[in-house]
XYZ file of C-alpha atoms in Angstrom:
272
model
C 16.378 -9.472 52.849
C 13.735 -8.427 50.334
C 13.744 -11.841 48.664
C 12.942 -13.584 51.968
C 10.003 -11.202 52.461
C 8.364 -12.330 49.189
C 9.303 -15.991 49.694
C 7.492 -16.031 53.020
C 4.425 -14.320 51.447
C 3.768 -16.089 48.098
C 0.201 -14.771 47.735
C 1.311 -11.163 48.119
C 4.132 -11.737 45.586
C 1.695 -13.256 43.065
C -0.798 -10.390 43.425
C 1.990 -7.818 43.048
C 3.253 -9.553 39.890
C -0.244 -9.528 38.384
C -0.673 -5.811 39.160
C 2.695 -4.976 37.558
C 1.769 -7.007 34.450
C -1.592 -5.241 34.088
C -0.011 -1.804 34.516
C 2.669 -2.616 31.940
C 0.086 -3.806 29.424
C -1.986 -0.638 29.900
C 1.091 1.558 29.520
C 2.138 -0.244 26.334
C -1.037 0.797 24.509
C -0.436 4.483 25.286
C 3.317 4.479 24.651
C 4.197 7.292 22.196
C 5.603 6.397 18.806
C 8.721 8.458 19.550
C 9.903 5.706 21.888
C 10.342 3.294 18.968
C 13.516 3.339 16.833
C 13.443 5.037 13.434
C 13.402 2.144 10.976
C 12.369 4.050 7.827
C 15.318 4.701 5.506
C 16.169 8.303 4.541
C 14.463 9.300 1.306
C 15.090 12.243 -1.020
C 12.544 13.338 -3.623
C 13.323 15.198 -6.851
C 10.407 16.911 -8.612
C 10.248 18.753 -11.927
C 7.594 19.894 -14.380
C 7.657 20.107 -18.178
C 4.480 21.980 -19.238
C 2.836 20.565 -22.346
C 4.939 17.394 -22.504
C 3.624 13.841 -22.344
C 5.093 11.028 -20.268
C 7.419 9.758 -23.000
C 8.840 13.222 -23.653
C 9.436 13.759 -19.934
C 11.148 10.372 -19.758
C 13.518 11.147 -22.640
C 14.322 14.794 -21.900
C 14.073 15.107 -18.102
C 14.256 11.714 -16.423
C 17.099 10.284 -18.502
C 19.734 13.023 -17.915
C 18.882 13.407 -14.213
C 18.781 9.704 -13.377
C 21.989 9.091 -15.300
C 23.782 11.400 -12.865
C 21.929 10.404 -9.678
C 22.417 6.670 -10.234
C 25.194 5.345 -8.012
C 25.153 8.157 -5.469
C 26.889 7.280 -2.196
C 24.971 4.929 0.177
C 21.965 4.696 -2.144
C 19.819 1.562 -1.866
C 17.511 2.084 -4.836
C 15.577 4.751 -6.706
C 12.234 4.881 -8.484
C 10.719 7.494 -10.773
C 7.385 8.393 -12.298
C 6.635 10.414 -15.440
C 3.049 11.569 -15.989
C 1.176 12.869 -19.013
C 0.667 16.234 -17.304
C 4.415 16.900 -17.600
C 5.287 16.140 -13.977
C 8.343 14.120 -12.988
C 9.069 12.560 -9.580
C 12.216 10.708 -8.517
C 12.502 8.953 -5.134
C 16.020 8.075 -3.950
C 16.211 5.764 -0.920
C 19.388 5.528 1.154
C 20.732 3.042 3.694
C 19.646 3.179 7.329
C 21.854 5.458 9.378
C 22.545 7.827 6.490
C 22.135 11.463 7.528
C 19.106 12.906 5.725
C 20.711 16.331 5.258
C 23.832 14.793 3.729
C 21.683 12.619 1.457
C 19.869 15.715 0.204
C 23.164 17.477 -0.518
C 24.536 14.476 -2.421
C 21.419 14.218 -4.589
C 21.361 17.985 -5.171
C 24.953 17.887 -6.427
C 24.175 15.025 -8.804
C 21.026 16.732 -10.111
C 23.024 19.918 -10.789
C 25.309 17.915 -13.085
C 22.345 16.815 -15.198
C 20.553 20.179 -15.402
C 22.509 21.450 -18.459
C 20.969 18.589 -20.472
C 17.423 19.372 -19.309
C 15.160 21.640 -21.446
C 15.277 25.343 -20.591
C 11.560 25.422 -19.816
C 12.033 22.774 -17.127
C 14.907 24.744 -15.606
C 12.767 27.888 -15.506
C 9.976 25.962 -13.801
C 12.510 24.716 -11.238
C 13.838 21.316 -10.166
C 13.234 20.783 -6.426
C 15.221 18.409 -4.198
C 13.725 17.695 -0.752
C 14.152 15.155 2.037
C 10.930 13.369 2.969
C 9.628 10.311 4.752
C 8.370 7.551 2.447
C 5.231 7.114 4.554
C 2.274 9.511 4.572
C 1.833 11.105 7.985
C -1.707 12.439 7.604
C -4.449 12.988 5.030
C -6.708 16.021 5.490
C -9.998 16.362 3.628
C -11.281 19.851 2.832
C -14.897 20.531 1.941
C -17.246 23.460 1.722
C -20.451 23.754 3.699
C -23.644 23.656 1.665
C -26.286 26.311 1.423
C -29.218 25.304 3.667
C -31.802 26.044 0.974
C -30.182 25.092 -2.324
C -27.924 22.340 -0.900
C -25.162 23.641 -3.170
C -21.631 24.094 -1.760
C -20.898 27.707 -0.877
C -17.446 27.545 -2.518
C -16.441 25.672 -5.661
C -13.391 23.434 -6.159
C -11.294 26.229 -7.669
C -11.847 28.475 -4.644
C -11.077 25.652 -2.202
C -7.872 24.731 -4.041
C -6.751 28.354 -4.139
C -7.543 28.808 -0.429
C -5.559 25.699 0.498
C -2.576 26.851 -1.562
C -2.472 30.375 -0.128
C -3.676 29.946 3.453
C -2.976 26.362 4.542
C 0.003 24.913 2.679
C 2.659 27.279 4.051
C 1.339 26.911 7.594
C 1.623 23.126 7.396
C 5.134 23.295 5.959
C 6.262 25.369 8.953
C 5.345 22.600 11.389
C 8.293 20.601 12.803
C 8.807 17.301 11.011
C 6.756 18.175 7.906
C 8.816 17.631 4.760
C 6.252 18.141 2.020
C 2.561 18.838 1.466
C 0.904 17.323 -1.601
C -2.521 18.297 -2.913
C -4.766 15.662 -4.453
C -7.078 17.237 -6.983
C -5.312 20.588 -6.942
C -6.780 23.142 -9.366
C -4.527 26.157 -9.692
C -5.796 29.127 -11.695
C -4.165 29.146 -15.110
C -4.688 30.398 -18.650
C -4.500 27.958 -21.555
C -3.894 29.208 -25.101
C -5.096 27.037 -27.989
C -3.045 27.485 -31.162
C -4.409 27.458 -34.721
C -1.905 25.518 -36.888
C -3.327 26.877 -40.163
C -2.970 30.539 -39.143
C 0.459 29.902 -37.654
C 1.673 28.374 -40.917
C 0.234 31.231 -42.971
C 1.940 33.838 -40.769
C 5.193 31.916 -40.459
C 4.901 31.501 -36.693
C 6.020 28.682 -34.436
C 5.031 27.661 -30.933
C 8.345 29.040 -29.659
C 7.439 32.480 -31.058
C 4.203 32.490 -29.077
C 5.898 31.266 -25.898
C 8.551 33.955 -26.255
C 5.941 36.696 -26.787
C 3.927 35.608 -23.759
C 7.061 35.466 -21.606
C 8.163 38.955 -22.654
C 4.773 40.648 -22.284
C 3.530 38.838 -19.166
C 6.035 40.267 -16.679
C 5.958 42.070 -13.363
C 8.782 44.608 -13.649
C 9.883 47.789 -11.931
C 9.362 50.695 -14.356
C 11.277 53.231 -12.274
C 10.287 56.823 -11.667
C 10.403 60.294 -13.244
C 12.389 62.969 -11.473
C 14.635 60.526 -9.682
C 18.053 61.757 -8.579
C 20.329 62.945 -10.005
C 17.771 65.565 -10.997
C 18.210 69.104 -12.361
C 17.861 72.113 -10.112
C 14.310 73.115 -9.400
C 13.013 69.556 -9.658
C 10.361 69.271 -6.967
C 8.258 66.287 -7.966
C 9.061 62.622 -8.319
C 6.521 60.407 -10.063
C 6.477 56.638 -9.640
C 5.606 54.763 -12.838
C 3.174 51.870 -12.424
C 2.989 49.235 -15.155
C 0.122 46.920 -15.998
C 2.142 43.950 -14.785
C 1.026 40.414 -15.453
C -1.919 39.596 -17.694
C -4.944 38.352 -15.815
C -7.915 37.995 -18.186
C -8.712 36.533 -21.591
C -8.944 39.900 -23.371
C -5.410 40.871 -22.373
C -4.030 37.566 -23.627
C -5.912 38.022 -26.914
C -4.189 41.397 -27.433
C -0.656 40.056 -27.021
C 1.517 41.060 -30.001
C 3.170 37.911 -31.309
C 5.200 39.258 -34.223
C 5.691 42.586 -35.997
C 6.930 42.888 -39.567
C 8.085 46.255 -40.918
C 5.898 47.767 -43.667
C 7.068 47.593 -47.276
C 6.178 49.511 -50.425
C 4.012 46.636 -51.660
C 2.344 45.998 -48.316
C 2.272 49.090 -46.072
C 0.309 47.270 -43.380
C 2.199 45.532 -40.548
C 1.120 42.199 -39.118
């Protein structure tokens, strides 16, 4: 019945076909990406950091034991890694299409755990992160500071902008649905670098491990407790909370760190 209607009116049928074609073409340009199938394979990223190590050291001490365990994980297509001279290590593990991303993360996490005992202690303290991500970059955001109208100098320097992005923006972006990771390009975290004098260290019998140990022990945020805490004797009416200095935050405090103490002797009553 309907077919005879269009057969008897060929001009109307042609015009209707053209209108449908134009509407379909216009709708195709505004079709959301979600309507397309997911063709990107599941990817898991492993990141670690070895402070003070160069790329070759990271390759031998971090990459080798981890990749030896991760290699051959179930449904893996391939993996690629990068070791940088700043001590950073990145491993990308790509799985077959259809592999559940959560299961892929668990499989890689289990393999990485097997290689952690062979990784340096400093790397383990820094943390080895295993996350599921998309291999493609979703968005790049550029942050800049407005300039002073008179001096034309930015109101905030790079260190302030990096610190603001780390504290105020990064966590908010990570909470968004579908965001797996946020990477800073040109990040400048506040840090304190200690330059060692080899001649003085040799004369005093010190090693780099001694200095690292002293800084770790004296640069802590700990709970010191309180005075007058229960169980307390009868008549105790006050309870005082003890506040410690906590972490070191300026150059003078780092200069006053005690590295090593030797007991005084009869020949040399002065301690070092």
